[in-house]
mmCIF file of C-alpha atoms in Angstrom:
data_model
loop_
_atom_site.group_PDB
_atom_site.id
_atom_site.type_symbol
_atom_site.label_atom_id
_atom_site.label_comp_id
_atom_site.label_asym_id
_atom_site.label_seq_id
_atom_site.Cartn_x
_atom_site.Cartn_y
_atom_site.Cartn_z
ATOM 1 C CA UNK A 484 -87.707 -66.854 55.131
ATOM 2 C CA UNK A 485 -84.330 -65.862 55.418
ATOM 3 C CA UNK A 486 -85.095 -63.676 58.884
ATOM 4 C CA UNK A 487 -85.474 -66.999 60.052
ATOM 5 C CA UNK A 488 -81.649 -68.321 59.659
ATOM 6 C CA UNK A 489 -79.082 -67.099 61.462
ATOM 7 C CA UNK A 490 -75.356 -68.632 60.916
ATOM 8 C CA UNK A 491 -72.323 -68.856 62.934
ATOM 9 C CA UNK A 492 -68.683 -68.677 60.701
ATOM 10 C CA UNK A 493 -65.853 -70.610 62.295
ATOM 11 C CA UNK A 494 -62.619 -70.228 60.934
ATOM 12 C CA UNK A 495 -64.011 -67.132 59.701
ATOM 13 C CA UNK A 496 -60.941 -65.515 58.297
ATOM 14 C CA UNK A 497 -61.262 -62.022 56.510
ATOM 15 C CA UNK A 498 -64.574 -63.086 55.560
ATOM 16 C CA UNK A 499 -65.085 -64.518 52.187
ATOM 17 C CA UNK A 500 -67.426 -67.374 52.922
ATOM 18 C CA UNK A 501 -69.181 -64.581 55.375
ATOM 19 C CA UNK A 502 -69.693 -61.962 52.599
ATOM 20 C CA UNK A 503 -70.776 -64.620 50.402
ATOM 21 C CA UNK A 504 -73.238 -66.116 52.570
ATOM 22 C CA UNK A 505 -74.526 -62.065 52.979
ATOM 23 C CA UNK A 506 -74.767 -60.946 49.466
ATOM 24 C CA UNK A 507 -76.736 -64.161 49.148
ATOM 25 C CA UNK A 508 -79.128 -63.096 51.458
ATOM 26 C CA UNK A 509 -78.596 -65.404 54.516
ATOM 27 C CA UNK A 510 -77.474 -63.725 57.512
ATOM 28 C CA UNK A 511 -74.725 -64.501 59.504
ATOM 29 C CA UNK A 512 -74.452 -63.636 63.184
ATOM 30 C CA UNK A 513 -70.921 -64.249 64.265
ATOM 31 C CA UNK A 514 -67.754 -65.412 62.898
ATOM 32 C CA UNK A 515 -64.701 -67.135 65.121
ATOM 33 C CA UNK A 516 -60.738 -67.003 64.431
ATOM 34 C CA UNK A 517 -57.211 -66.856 66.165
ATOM 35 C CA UNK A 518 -55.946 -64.415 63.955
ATOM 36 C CA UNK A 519 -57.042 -60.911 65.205
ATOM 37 C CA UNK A 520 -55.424 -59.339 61.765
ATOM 38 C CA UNK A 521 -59.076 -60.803 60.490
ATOM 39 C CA UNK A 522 -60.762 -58.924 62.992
ATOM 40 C CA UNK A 523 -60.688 -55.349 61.187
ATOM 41 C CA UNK A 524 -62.316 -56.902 57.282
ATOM 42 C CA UNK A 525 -64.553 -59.010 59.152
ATOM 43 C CA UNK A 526 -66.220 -56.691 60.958
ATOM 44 C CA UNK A 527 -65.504 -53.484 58.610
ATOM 45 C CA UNK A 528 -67.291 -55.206 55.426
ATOM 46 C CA UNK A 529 -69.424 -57.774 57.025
ATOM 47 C CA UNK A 530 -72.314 -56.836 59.637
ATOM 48 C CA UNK A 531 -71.583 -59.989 61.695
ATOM 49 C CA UNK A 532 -69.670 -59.429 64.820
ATOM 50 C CA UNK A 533 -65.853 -61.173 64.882
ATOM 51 C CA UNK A 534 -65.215 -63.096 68.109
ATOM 52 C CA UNK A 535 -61.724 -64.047 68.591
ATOM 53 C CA UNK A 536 -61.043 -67.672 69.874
ATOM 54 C CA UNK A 537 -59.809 -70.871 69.541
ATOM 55 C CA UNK A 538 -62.313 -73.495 68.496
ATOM 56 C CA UNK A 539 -60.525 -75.613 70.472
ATOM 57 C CA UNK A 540 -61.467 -74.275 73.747
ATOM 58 C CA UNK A 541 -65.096 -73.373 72.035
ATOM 59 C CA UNK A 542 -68.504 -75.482 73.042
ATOM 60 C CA UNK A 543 -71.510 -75.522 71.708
ATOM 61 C CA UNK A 544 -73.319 -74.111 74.388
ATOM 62 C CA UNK A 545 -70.595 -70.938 73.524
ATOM 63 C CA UNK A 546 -73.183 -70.810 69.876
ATOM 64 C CA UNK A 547 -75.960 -70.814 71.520
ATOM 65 C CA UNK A 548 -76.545 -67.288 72.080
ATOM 66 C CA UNK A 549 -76.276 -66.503 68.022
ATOM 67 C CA UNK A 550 -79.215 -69.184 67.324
ATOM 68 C CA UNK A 551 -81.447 -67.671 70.467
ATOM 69 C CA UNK A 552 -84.987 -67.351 69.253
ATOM 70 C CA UNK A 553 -84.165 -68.754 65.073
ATOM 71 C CA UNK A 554 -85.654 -71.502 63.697
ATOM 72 C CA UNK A 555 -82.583 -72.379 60.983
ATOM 73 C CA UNK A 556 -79.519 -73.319 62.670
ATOM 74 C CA UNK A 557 -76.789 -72.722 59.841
ATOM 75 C CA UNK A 558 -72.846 -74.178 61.030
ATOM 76 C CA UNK A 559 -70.102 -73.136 58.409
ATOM 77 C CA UNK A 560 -66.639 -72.560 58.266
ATOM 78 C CA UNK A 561 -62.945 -73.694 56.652
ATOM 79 C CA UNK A 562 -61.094 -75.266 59.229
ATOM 80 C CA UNK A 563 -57.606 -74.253 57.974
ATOM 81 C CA UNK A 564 -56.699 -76.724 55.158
ATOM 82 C CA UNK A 565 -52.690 -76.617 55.761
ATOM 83 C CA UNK A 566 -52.299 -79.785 57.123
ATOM 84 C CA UNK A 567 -54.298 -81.507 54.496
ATOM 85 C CA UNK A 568 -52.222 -79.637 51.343
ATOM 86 C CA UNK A 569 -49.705 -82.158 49.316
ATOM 87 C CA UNK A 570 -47.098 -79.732 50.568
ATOM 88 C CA UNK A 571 -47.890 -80.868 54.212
ATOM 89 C CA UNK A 572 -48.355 -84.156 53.075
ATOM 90 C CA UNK A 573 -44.966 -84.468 51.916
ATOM 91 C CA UNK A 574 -43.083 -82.416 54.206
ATOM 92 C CA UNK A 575 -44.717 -81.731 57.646
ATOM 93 C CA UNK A 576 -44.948 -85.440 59.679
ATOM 94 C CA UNK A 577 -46.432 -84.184 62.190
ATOM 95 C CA UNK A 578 -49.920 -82.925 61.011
ATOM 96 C CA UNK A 579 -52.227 -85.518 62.913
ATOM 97 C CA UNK A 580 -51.750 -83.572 65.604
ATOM 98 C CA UNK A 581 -53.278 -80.668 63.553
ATOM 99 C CA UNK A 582 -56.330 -82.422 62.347
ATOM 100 C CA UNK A 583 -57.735 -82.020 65.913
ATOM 101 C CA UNK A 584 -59.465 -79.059 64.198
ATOM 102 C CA UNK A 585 -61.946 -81.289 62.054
ATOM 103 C CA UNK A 586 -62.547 -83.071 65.349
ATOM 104 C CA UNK A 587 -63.208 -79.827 67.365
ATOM 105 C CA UNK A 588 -65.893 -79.003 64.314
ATOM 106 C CA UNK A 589 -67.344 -82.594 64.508
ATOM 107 C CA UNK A 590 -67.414 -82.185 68.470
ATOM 108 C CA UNK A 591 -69.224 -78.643 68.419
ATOM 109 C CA UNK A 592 -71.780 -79.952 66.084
ATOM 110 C CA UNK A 593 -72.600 -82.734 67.993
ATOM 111 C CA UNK A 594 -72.765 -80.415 71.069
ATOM 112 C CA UNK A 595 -75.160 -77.804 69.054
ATOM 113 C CA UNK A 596 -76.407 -80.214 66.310
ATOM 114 C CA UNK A 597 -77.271 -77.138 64.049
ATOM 115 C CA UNK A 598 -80.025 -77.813 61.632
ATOM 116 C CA UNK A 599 -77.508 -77.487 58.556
ATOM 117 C CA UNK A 600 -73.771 -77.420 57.634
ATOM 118 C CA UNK A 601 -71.528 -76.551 55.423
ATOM 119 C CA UNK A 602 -67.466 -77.510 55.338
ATOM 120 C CA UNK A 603 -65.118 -76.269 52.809
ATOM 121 C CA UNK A 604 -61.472 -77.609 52.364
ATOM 122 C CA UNK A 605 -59.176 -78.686 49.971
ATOM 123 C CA UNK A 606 -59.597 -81.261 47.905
ATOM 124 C CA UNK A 607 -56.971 -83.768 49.546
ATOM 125 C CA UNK A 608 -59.070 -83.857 52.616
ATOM 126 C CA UNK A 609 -61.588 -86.616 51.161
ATOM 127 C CA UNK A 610 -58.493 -89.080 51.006
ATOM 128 C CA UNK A 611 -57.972 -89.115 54.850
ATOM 129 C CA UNK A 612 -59.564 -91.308 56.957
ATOM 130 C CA UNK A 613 -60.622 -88.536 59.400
ATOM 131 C CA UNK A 614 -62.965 -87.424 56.756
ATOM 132 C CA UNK A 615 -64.546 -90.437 56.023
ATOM 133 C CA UNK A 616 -64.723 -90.420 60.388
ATOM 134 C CA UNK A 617 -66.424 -86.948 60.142
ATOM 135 C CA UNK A 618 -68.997 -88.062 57.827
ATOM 136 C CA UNK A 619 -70.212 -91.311 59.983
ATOM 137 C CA UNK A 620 -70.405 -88.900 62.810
ATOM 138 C CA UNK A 621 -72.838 -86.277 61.121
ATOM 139 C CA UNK A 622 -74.615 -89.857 60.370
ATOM 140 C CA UNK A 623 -74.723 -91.046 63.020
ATOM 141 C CA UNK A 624 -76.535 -87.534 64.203
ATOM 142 C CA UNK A 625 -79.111 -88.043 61.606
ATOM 143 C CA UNK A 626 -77.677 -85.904 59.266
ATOM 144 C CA UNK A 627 -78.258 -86.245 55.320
ATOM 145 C CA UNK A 628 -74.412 -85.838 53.801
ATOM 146 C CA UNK A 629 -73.521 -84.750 50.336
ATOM 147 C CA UNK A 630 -69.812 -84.016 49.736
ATOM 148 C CA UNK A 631 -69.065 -82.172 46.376
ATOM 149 C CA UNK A 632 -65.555 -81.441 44.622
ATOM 150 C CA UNK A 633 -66.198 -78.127 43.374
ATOM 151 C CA UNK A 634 -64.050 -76.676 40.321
ATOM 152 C CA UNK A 635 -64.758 -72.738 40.814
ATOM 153 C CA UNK A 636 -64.275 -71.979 37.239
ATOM 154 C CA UNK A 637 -67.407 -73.488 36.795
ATOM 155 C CA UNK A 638 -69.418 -71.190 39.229
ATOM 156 C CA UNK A 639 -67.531 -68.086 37.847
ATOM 157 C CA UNK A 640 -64.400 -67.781 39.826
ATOM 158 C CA UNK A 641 -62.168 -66.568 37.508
ATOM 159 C CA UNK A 642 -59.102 -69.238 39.016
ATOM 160 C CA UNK A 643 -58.000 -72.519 38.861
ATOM 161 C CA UNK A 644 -58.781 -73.795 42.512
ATOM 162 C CA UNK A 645 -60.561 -76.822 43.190
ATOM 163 C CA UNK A 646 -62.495 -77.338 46.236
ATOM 164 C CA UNK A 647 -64.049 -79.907 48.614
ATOM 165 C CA UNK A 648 -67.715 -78.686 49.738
ATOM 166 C CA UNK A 649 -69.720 -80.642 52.352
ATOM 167 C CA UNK A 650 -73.279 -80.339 52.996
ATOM 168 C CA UNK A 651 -75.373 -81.557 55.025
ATOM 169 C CA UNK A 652 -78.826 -81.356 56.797
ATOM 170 C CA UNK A 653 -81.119 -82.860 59.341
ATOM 171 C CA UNK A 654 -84.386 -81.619 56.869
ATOM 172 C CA UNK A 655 -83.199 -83.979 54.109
ATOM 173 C CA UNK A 656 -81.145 -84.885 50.990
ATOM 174 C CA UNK A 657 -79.034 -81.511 49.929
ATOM 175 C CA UNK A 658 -76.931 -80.489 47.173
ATOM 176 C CA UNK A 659 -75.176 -77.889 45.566
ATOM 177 C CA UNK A 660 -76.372 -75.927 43.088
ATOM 178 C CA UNK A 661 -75.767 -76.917 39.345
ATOM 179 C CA UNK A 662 -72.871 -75.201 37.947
ATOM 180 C CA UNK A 663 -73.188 -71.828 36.426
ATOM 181 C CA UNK A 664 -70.173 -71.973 33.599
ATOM 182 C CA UNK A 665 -68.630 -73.404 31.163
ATOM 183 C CA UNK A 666 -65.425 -74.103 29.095
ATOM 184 C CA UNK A 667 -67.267 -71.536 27.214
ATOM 185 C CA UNK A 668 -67.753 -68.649 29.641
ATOM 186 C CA UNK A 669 -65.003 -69.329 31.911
ATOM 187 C CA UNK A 670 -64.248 -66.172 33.804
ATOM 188 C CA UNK A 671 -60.630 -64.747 32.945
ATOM 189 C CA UNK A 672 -57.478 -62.556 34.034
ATOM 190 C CA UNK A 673 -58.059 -59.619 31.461
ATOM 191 C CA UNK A 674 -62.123 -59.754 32.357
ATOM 192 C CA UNK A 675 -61.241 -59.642 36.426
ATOM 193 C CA UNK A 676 -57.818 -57.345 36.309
ATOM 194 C CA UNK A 677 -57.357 -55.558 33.392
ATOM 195 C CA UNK A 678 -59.008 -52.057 34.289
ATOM 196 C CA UNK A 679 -57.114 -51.413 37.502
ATOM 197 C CA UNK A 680 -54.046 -48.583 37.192
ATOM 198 C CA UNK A 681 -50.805 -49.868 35.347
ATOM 199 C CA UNK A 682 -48.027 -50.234 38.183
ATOM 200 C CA UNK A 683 -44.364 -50.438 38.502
ATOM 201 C CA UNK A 684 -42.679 -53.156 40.578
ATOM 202 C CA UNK A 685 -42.825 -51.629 44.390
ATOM 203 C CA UNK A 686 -45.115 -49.391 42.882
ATOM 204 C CA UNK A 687 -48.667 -48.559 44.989
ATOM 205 C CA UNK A 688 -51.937 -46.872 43.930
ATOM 206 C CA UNK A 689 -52.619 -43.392 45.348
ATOM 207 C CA UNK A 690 -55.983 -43.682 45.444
ATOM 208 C CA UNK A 691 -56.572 -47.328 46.445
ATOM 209 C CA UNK A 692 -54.058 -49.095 49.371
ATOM 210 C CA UNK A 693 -54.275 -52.386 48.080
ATOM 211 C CA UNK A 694 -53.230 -51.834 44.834
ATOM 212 C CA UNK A 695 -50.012 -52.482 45.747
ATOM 213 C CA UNK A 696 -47.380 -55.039 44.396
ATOM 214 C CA UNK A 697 -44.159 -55.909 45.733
ATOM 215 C CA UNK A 698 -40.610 -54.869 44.434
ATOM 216 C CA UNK A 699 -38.100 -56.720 42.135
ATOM 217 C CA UNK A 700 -34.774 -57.407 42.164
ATOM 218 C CA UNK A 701 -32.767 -56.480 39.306
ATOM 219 C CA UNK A 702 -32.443 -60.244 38.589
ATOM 220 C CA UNK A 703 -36.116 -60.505 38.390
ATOM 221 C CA UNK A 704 -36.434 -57.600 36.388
ATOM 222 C CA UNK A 705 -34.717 -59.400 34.013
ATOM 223 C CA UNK A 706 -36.434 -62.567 34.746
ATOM 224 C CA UNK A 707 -40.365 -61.144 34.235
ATOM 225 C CA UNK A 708 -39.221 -59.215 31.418
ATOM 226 C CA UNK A 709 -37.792 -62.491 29.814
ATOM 227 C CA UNK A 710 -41.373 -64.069 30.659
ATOM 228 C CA UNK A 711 -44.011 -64.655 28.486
ATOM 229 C CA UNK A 712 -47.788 -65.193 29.709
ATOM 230 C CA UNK A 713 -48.670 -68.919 30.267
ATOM 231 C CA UNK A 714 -44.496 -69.702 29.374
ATOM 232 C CA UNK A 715 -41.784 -70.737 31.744
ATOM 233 C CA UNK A 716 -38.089 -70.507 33.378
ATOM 234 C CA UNK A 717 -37.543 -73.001 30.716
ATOM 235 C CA UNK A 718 -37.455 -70.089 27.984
ATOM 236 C CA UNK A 719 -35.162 -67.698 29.613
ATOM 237 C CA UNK A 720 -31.649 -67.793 28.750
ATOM 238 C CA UNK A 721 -29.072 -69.760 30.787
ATOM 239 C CA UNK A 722 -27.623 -67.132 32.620
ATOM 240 C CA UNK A 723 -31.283 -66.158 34.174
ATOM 241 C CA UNK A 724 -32.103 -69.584 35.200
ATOM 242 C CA UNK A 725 -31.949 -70.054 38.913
ATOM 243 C CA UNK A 726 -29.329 -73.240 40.473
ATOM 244 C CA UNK A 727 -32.194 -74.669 42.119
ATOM 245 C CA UNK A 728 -33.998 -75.573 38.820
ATOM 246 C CA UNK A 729 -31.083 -76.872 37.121
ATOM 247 C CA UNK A 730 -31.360 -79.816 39.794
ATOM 248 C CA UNK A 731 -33.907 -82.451 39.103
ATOM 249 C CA UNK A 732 -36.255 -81.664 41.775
ATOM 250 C CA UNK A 733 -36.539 -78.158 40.212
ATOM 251 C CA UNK A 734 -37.297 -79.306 37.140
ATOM 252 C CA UNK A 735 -40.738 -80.427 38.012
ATOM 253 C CA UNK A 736 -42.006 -76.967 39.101
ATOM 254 C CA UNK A 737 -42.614 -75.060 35.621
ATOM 255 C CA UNK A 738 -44.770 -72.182 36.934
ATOM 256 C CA UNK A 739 -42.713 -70.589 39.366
ATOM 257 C CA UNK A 740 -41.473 -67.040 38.022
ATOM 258 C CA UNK A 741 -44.496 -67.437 35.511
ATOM 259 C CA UNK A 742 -46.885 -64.740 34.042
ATOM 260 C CA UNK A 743 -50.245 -65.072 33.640
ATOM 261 C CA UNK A 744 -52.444 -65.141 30.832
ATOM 262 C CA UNK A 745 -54.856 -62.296 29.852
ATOM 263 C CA UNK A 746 -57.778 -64.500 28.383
ATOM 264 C CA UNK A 747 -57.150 -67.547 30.924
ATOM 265 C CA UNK A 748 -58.174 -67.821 34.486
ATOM 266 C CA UNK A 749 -55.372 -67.689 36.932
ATOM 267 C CA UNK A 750 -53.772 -70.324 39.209
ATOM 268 C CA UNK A 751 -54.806 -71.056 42.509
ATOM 269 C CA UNK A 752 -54.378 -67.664 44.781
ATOM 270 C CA UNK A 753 -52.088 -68.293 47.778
ATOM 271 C CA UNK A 754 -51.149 -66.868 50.783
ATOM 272 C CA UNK A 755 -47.727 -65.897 49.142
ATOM 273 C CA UNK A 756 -49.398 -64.779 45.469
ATOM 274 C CA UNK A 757 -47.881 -61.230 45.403
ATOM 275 C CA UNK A 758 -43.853 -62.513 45.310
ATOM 276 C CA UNK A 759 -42.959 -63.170 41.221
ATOM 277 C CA UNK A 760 -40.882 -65.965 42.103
ATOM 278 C CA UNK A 761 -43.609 -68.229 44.077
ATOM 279 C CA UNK A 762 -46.028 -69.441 41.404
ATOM 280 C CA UNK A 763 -47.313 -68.226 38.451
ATOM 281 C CA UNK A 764 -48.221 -64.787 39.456
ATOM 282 C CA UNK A 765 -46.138 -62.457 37.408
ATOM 283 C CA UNK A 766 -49.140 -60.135 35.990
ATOM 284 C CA UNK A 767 -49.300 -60.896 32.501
ATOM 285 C CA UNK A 768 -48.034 -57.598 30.735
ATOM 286 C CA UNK A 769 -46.650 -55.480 33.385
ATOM 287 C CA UNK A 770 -43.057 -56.430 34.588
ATOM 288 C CA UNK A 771 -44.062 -57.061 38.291
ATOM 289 C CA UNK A 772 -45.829 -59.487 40.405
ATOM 290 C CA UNK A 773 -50.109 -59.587 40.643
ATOM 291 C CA UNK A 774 -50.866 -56.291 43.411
ATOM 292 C CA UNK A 775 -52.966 -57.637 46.724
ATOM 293 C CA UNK A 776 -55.818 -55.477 45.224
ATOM 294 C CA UNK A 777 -55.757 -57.954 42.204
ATOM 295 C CA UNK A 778 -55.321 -61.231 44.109
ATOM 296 C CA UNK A 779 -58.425 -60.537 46.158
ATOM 297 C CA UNK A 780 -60.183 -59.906 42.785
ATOM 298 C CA UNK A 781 -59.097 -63.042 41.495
ATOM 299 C CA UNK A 782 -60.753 -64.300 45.254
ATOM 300 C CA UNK A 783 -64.323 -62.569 44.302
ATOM 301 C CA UNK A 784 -63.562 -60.147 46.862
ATOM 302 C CA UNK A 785 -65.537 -56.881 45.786
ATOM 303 C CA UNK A 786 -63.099 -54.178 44.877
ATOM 304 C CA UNK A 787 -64.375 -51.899 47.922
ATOM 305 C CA UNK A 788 -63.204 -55.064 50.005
ATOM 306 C CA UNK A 789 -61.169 -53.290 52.840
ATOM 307 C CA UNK A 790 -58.129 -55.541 54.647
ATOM 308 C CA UNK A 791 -56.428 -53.144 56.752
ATOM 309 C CA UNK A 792 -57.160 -49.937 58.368
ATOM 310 C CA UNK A 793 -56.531 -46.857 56.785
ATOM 311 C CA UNK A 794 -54.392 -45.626 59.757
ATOM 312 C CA UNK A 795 -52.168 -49.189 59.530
ATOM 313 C CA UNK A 796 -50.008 -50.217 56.822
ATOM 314 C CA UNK A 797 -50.536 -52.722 54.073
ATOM 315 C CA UNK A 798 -48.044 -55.841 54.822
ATOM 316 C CA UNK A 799 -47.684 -57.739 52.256
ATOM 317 C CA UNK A 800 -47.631 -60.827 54.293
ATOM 318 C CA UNK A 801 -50.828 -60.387 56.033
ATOM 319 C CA UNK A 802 -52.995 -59.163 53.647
ATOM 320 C CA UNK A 803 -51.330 -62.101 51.205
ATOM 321 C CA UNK A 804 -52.352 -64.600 54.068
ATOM 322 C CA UNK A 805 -56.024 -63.093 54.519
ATOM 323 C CA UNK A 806 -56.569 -63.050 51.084
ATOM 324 C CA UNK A 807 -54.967 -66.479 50.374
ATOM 325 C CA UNK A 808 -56.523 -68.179 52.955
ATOM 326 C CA UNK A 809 -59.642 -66.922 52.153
ATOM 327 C CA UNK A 810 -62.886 -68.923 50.780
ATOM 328 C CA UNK A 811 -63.664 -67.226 47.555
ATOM 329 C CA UNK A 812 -66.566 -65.080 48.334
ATOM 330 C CA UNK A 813 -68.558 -66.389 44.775
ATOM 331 C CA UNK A 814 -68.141 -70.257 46.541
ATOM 332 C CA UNK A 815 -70.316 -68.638 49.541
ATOM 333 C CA UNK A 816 -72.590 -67.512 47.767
ATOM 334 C CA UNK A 817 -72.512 -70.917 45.918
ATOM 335 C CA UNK A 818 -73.172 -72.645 49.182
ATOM 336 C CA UNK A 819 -75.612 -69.750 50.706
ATOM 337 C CA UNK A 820 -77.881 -70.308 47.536
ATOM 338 C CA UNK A 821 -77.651 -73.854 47.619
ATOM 339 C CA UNK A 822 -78.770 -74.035 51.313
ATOM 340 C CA UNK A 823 -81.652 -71.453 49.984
ATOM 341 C CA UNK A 824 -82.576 -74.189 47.443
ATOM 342 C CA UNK A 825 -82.644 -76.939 50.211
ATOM 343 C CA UNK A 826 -84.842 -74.945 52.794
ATOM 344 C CA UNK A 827 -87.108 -74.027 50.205
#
């Protein structure tokens, strides 16, 4: 059965909803991005081929070449969730003009009207009316819609991320797959981390690239050694606390310079996880920040995973963006098995 799907990634990234989708058994044939620093762990880890494009300028008639001679048209991708987060929200006024993304999706689909999709964004997306627009267009396509908000912890990624998850299909009524854990079996730091080499701050791993974590100040020395897992700036003494949080609008942010907890999951992964001082993402016994190699752990990324080539250097801010930006490859398979469930 699954010969006879073939998918098509947009907004592939460095792969995670790709890879997903593959170790789930449901091939993908192409995935499409602006960023060519995706190009390399797309390709390297994922048998699909990477196109790089704009989805703006793409057409549906541009897909038709990856669905030639298949009889399951599978659409997927992330369209880049910044101008739906509560940071843009609050800061950026000029994101409608970014939301032209969802509507480049919608317009593709209606040009290619694959037989099923599959969205995934953050959660503040179902609160804007563009969504609710997407949604009467797949309807008004004959498409069946389900839209799901989807804690990972409960499918085994071991963070605290909450997703949104469309579905939908022109076969029928489609949903995702019940949840696979509990409060009970919640996957954690310590079971996802705690095995990789013990590293200094600016420290890197001579036998794995990735395992690298960015230095510290001597400030922040202090700081993370001041810092107890799942505590805050709030229990450092006064002459470690930052100006910023003295005010009141740094009072409300608790988990910056924050360590983790061994026997917890972690916080959301972002694009900036591997700086100390931008979340909660002090590792939770060593005095430095998480390494890349562990925040694409904490993604579900496989620990072969490969970013970068081994004749380029490992940048802390693109590797943090690939990996932050990245669907968690455990919600692909999610999805992949939940579209298995549907054809079947």
């Amino acid at each position: 059965m699954n010969r006879s799907i073939s998918t098509v990634d947009l907004f592939c990234g460095a792969g995670g909803l790709t890879h997903g989708f593959e170790q789930a058994g449901i091939p993908v044939n192409a995935g499409y991005d602006i960023d060519l620093a995706c190009k390399f762990p797309y390709e390297h880890n994922n048998p699909a081929k990477f196109i790089l494009q704009d989805v703006e300028n793409l057409s549906g008639s541009d897909l038709a070449e990856h669905f030639s001679g298949i009889s399951i048209k599978v659409l997927v991708g992330c369209a880049p969730c910044q101008p739906f987060s509560s940071y843009a929200r609050r800061y950026d006024k000029s994101v409608n003009s970014k939301w032209k993304l969802l509507q480049d999706f919608a317009r593709i689909v209606k040009q290619c009207e694959p037989d099923i999709i599959s969205m995934e964004n953050v959660l503040h997306l179902k609160n804007h009316a563009i969504f609710q627009e997407f949604i009467s267009q797949l309807k008004a396509l004959k498409y069946y819609v389900n839209s799901h908000e989807v804690n990972c912890l409960n499918y085994g990624i071991p963070q605290s991320r909450k997703r949104l998850v469309l579905l939908a299909s022109k076969f029928g009524k489609i949903n995702l797959i019940p949840p696979t854990h509990n409060p009970n079996n919640y996957q954690t730091v310590r079971q996802t981390i705690e095995n990789l080499e013990s590293l200094s701050a600016g420290q890197f791993s001579q036998v794995d690239r990735l395992h690298k974590c960015s230095k510290l100040s001597e400030l922040n020395l202090r700081r993370i050694r001041a810092s107890k897992p799942g505590g805050t700036w709030r229990d450092w003494s006064q002459d470690l606390i930052a100006e910023c949080h003295l005010k009141s609008s740094g009072k409300t942010y608790p988990a910056v310079y924050g360590r983790m907890e061994w026997d917890k999951p972690s916080p959301t992964i972002t694009t900036q996880c591997f700086g100390f001082g931008n979340g909660r993402f002090g590792h939770p016994e060593q005095d430095r920040a998480i390494s890349l190699r562990e925040a694409a752990l904490l993604q579900t990324f496989p620990r072969t995973y490969q970013f970068v080539p081994s004749d380029r250097p490992v940048v802390f801010d693109v590797v943090g963006r690939l990996i932050g930006n990245a669907v968690p490859v455990k919600l692909g398979m999610v999805i992949a098995r939940s579209i298995l469930e549907h054809i079947k």
